[in-house]
Coordinates of C-alpha atoms in Angstrom, one line a residue:
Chain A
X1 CA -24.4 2.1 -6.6
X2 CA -21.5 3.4 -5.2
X3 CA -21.0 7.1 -5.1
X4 CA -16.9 7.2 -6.1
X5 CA -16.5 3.9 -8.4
X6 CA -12.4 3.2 -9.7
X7 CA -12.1 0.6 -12.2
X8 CA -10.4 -1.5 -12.9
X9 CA -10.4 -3.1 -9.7
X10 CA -7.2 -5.8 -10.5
X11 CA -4.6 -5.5 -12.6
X12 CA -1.6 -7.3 -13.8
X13 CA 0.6 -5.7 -15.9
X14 CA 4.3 -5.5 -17.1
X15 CA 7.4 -3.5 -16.6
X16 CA 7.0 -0.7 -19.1
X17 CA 3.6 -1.1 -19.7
X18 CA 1.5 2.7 -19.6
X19 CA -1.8 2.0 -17.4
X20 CA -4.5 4.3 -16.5
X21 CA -6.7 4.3 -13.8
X22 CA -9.8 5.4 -13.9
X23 CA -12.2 7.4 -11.0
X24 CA -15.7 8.7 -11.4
X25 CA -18.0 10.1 -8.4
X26 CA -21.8 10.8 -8.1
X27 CA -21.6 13.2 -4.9
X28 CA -20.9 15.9 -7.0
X29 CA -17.9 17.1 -4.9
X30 CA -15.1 19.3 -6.5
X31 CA -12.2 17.8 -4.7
X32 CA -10.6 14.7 -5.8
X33 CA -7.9 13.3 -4.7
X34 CA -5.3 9.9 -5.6
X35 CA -3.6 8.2 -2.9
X36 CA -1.6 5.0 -3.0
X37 CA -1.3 2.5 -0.2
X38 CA 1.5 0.1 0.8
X39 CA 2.0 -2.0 3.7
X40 CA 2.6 0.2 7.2
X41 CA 3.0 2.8 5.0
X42 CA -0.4 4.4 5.4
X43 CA -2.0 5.9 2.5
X44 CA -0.1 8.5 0.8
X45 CA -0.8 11.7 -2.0
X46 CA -0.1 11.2 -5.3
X47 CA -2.2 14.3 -6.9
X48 CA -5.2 16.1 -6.0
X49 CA -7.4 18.3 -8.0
X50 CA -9.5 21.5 -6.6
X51 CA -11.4 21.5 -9.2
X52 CA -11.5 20.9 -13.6
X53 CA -8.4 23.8 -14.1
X54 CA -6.8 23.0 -11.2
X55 CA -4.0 20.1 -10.5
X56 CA -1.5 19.8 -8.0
X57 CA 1.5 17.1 -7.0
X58 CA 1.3 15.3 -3.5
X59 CA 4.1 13.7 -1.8
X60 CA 5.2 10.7 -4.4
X61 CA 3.6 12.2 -8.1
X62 CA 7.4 11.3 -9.8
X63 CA 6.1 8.6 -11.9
X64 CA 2.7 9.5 -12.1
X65 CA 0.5 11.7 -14.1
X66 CA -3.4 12.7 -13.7
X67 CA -6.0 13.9 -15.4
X68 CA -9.2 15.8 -14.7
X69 CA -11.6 15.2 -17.8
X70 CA -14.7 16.4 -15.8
X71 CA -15.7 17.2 -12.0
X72 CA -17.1 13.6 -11.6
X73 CA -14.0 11.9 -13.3
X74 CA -10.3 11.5 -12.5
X75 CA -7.7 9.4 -13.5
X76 CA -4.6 8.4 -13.1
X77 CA -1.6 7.7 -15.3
X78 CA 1.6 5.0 -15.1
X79 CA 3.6 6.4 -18.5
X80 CA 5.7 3.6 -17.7
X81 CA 5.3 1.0 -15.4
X82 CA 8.0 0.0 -12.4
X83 CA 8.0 -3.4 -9.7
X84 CA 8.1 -0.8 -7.0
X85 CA 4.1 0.7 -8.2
X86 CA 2.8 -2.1 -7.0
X87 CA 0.5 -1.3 -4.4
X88 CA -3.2 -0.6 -3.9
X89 CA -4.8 2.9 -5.0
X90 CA -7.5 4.4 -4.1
X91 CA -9.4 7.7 -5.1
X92 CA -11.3 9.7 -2.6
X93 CA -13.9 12.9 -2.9
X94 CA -14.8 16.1 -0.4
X95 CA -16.6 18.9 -0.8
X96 CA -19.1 20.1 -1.9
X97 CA -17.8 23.9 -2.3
X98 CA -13.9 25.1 -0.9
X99 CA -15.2 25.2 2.6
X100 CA -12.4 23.9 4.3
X101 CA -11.7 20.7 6.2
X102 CA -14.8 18.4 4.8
X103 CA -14.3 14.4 5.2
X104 CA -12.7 12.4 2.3
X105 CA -14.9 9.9 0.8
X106 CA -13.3 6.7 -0.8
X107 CA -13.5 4.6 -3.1
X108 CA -12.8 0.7 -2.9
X109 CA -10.0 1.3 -4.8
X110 CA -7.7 -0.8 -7.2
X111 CA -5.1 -3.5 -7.1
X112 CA -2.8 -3.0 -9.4
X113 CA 1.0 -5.8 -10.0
X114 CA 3.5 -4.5 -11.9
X115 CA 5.4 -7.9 -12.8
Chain B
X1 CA 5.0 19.7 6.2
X2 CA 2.9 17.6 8.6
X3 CA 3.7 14.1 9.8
X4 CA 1.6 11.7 11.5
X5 CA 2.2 8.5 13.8
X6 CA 0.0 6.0 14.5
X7 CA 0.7 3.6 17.7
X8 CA 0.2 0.5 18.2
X9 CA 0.4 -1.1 14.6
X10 CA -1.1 -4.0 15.4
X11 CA -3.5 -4.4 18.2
X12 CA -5.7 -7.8 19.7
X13 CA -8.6 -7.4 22.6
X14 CA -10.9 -9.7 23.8
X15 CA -14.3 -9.2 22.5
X16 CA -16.1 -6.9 24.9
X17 CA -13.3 -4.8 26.3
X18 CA -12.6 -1.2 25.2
X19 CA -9.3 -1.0 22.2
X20 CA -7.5 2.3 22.0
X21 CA -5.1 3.9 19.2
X22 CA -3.0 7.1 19.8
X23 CA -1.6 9.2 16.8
X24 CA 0.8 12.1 16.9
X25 CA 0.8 15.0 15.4
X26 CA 3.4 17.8 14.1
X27 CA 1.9 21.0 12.5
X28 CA 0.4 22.6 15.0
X29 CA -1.7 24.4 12.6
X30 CA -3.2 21.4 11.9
X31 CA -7.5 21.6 12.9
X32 CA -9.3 19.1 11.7
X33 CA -8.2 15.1 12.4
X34 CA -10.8 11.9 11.0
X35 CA -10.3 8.2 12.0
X36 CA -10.8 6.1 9.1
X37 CA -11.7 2.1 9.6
X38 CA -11.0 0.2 6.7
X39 CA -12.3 -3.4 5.5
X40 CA -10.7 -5.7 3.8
X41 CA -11.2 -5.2 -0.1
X42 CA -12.7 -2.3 0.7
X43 CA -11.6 1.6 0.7
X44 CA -11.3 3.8 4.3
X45 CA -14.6 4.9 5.5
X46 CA -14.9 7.6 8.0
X47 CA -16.2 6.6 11.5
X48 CA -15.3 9.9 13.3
X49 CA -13.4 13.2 13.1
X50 CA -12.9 16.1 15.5
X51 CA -12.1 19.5 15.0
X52 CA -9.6 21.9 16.3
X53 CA -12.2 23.3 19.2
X54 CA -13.5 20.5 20.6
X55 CA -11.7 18.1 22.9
X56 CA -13.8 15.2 22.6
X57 CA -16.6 14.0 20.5
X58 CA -18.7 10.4 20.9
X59 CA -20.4 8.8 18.8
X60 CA -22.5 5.2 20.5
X61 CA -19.3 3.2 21.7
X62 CA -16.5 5.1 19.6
X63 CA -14.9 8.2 21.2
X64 CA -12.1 10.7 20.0
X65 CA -9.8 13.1 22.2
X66 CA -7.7 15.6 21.0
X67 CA -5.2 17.3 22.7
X68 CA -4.0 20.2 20.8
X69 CA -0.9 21.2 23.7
X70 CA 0.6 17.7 23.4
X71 CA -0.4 17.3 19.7
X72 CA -1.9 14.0 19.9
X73 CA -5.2 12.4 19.5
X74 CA -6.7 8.9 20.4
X75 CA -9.5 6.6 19.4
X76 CA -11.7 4.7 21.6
X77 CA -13.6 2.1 20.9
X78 CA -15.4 0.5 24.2
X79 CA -17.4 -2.8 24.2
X80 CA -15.4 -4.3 21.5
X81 CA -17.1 -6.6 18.9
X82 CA -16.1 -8.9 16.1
X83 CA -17.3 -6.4 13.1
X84 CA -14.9 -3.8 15.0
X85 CA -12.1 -6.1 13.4
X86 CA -10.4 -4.0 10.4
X87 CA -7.7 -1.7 9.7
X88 CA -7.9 1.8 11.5
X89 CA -6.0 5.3 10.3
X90 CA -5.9 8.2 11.8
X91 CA -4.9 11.3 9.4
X92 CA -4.4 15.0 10.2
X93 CA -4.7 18.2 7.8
X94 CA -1.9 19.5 6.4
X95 CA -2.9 23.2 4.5
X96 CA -6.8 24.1 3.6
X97 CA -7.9 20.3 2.2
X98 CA -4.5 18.2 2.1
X99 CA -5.0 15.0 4.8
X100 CA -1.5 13.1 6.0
X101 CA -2.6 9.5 7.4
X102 CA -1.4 7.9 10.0
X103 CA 0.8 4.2 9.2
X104 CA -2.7 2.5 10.2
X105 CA -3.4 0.0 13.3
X106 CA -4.6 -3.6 12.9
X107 CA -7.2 -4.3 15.4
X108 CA -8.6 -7.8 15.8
X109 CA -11.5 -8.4 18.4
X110 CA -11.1 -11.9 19.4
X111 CA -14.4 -14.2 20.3

């Protein structure tokens, strides 16, 4: 089984719409992090959490909204849905601990179409 | 903040020779910097990082430099085969646990 599982893994969805997305990890790690991907764009931060009290905004959170419902679970909100958040997203761990500069893990993230 | 760049964006080598992507680099407090191969339909998966006090680290035919002067670090990947096909980011730290990634290099091994 994977260790950080996203779901869905597709969606299709209209202009308006609210969507969640949902992360969950077994490696027991306190960091958790959203990114969204676009093409030659990279991967870029959306929110990341330190740990259950603790949320903070990346580079591009206007539009977006997160939630840390337990250390193994994070998700992510569209309140409502634009064309241009059309992209993929992924969800990555680290830790375990605060000890500084420990490797992201990902998941295989989700496709998500904003028509 | 940080801001990384990632050269070439797309790259092709014959299968067997050696491929290698350079990335830039502009907080120099920056100390910890992971390459990241990524398959398609699949999430980034870490092949290699480096850290601040080291200038190079190998791992079987994949290799990273850093140059902390210059503020740039390269992969290398020698003896190129077709599974080395795949999407490759480089990314650098930007405060205690923050990562900025690189615009990611396309690198196809051809037969």
């Amino acid at each position: 089984d994977a260790d950080v599982t996203q779901t869905p893994r597709n969606r299709i969805t209209k202009t308006g719409k609210r969507i969640m997305l949902e992360c969950s990890q077994t490696k027991g790690h306190d960091r958790m992090y959203w990114y969204r991907q676009d093409p030659g764009l990279g991967l870029r931060l959306i929110y990341y959490s330190f740990d259950v009290k603790d949320i903070n905004k990346g580079e591009i959170s206007d539009g977006y909204s997160v939630s840390r419902q337990a250390q193994a679970k994070f998700s992510l909100s569209l309140e409502s849905a634009i064309p241009n958040q059309t992209a993929l997203y992924f969800c990555a761990t680290s830790g375990p601990g605060t000890r500084s500069n420990q490797p992201q893990h990902f998941g295989d993230g989700t496709r998500l179409s904003i028509l | 903040g940080e801001n990384v760049e990632q050269h070439p964006s797309t790259l092709s080598v014959q299968e067997g020779d050696s491929a290698v992507i350079k990335c830039t680099y502009s907080d120099s407090a920056s100390n910890y910097f992971p390459w990241y191969k990524q398959e398609l339909g699949k999430g980034p998966q870490l092949i290699i990082d480096i850290r601040s006090n080291v200038g190079e680290k190998k791992d079987q035919r994949i290799a990273v430099t850093l140059n902390k002067t210059a503020k740039h670090f390269s992969l290398h990947i020698t003896e190129t085969q077709p599974e080395d096909s795949a999407v490759y980011f480089c990314a650098a730290t930007e405060g205690a646990q923050k990562l900025v990634f690189g615009q990611g290099t396309r690198l196809t091994i051809n037969p």
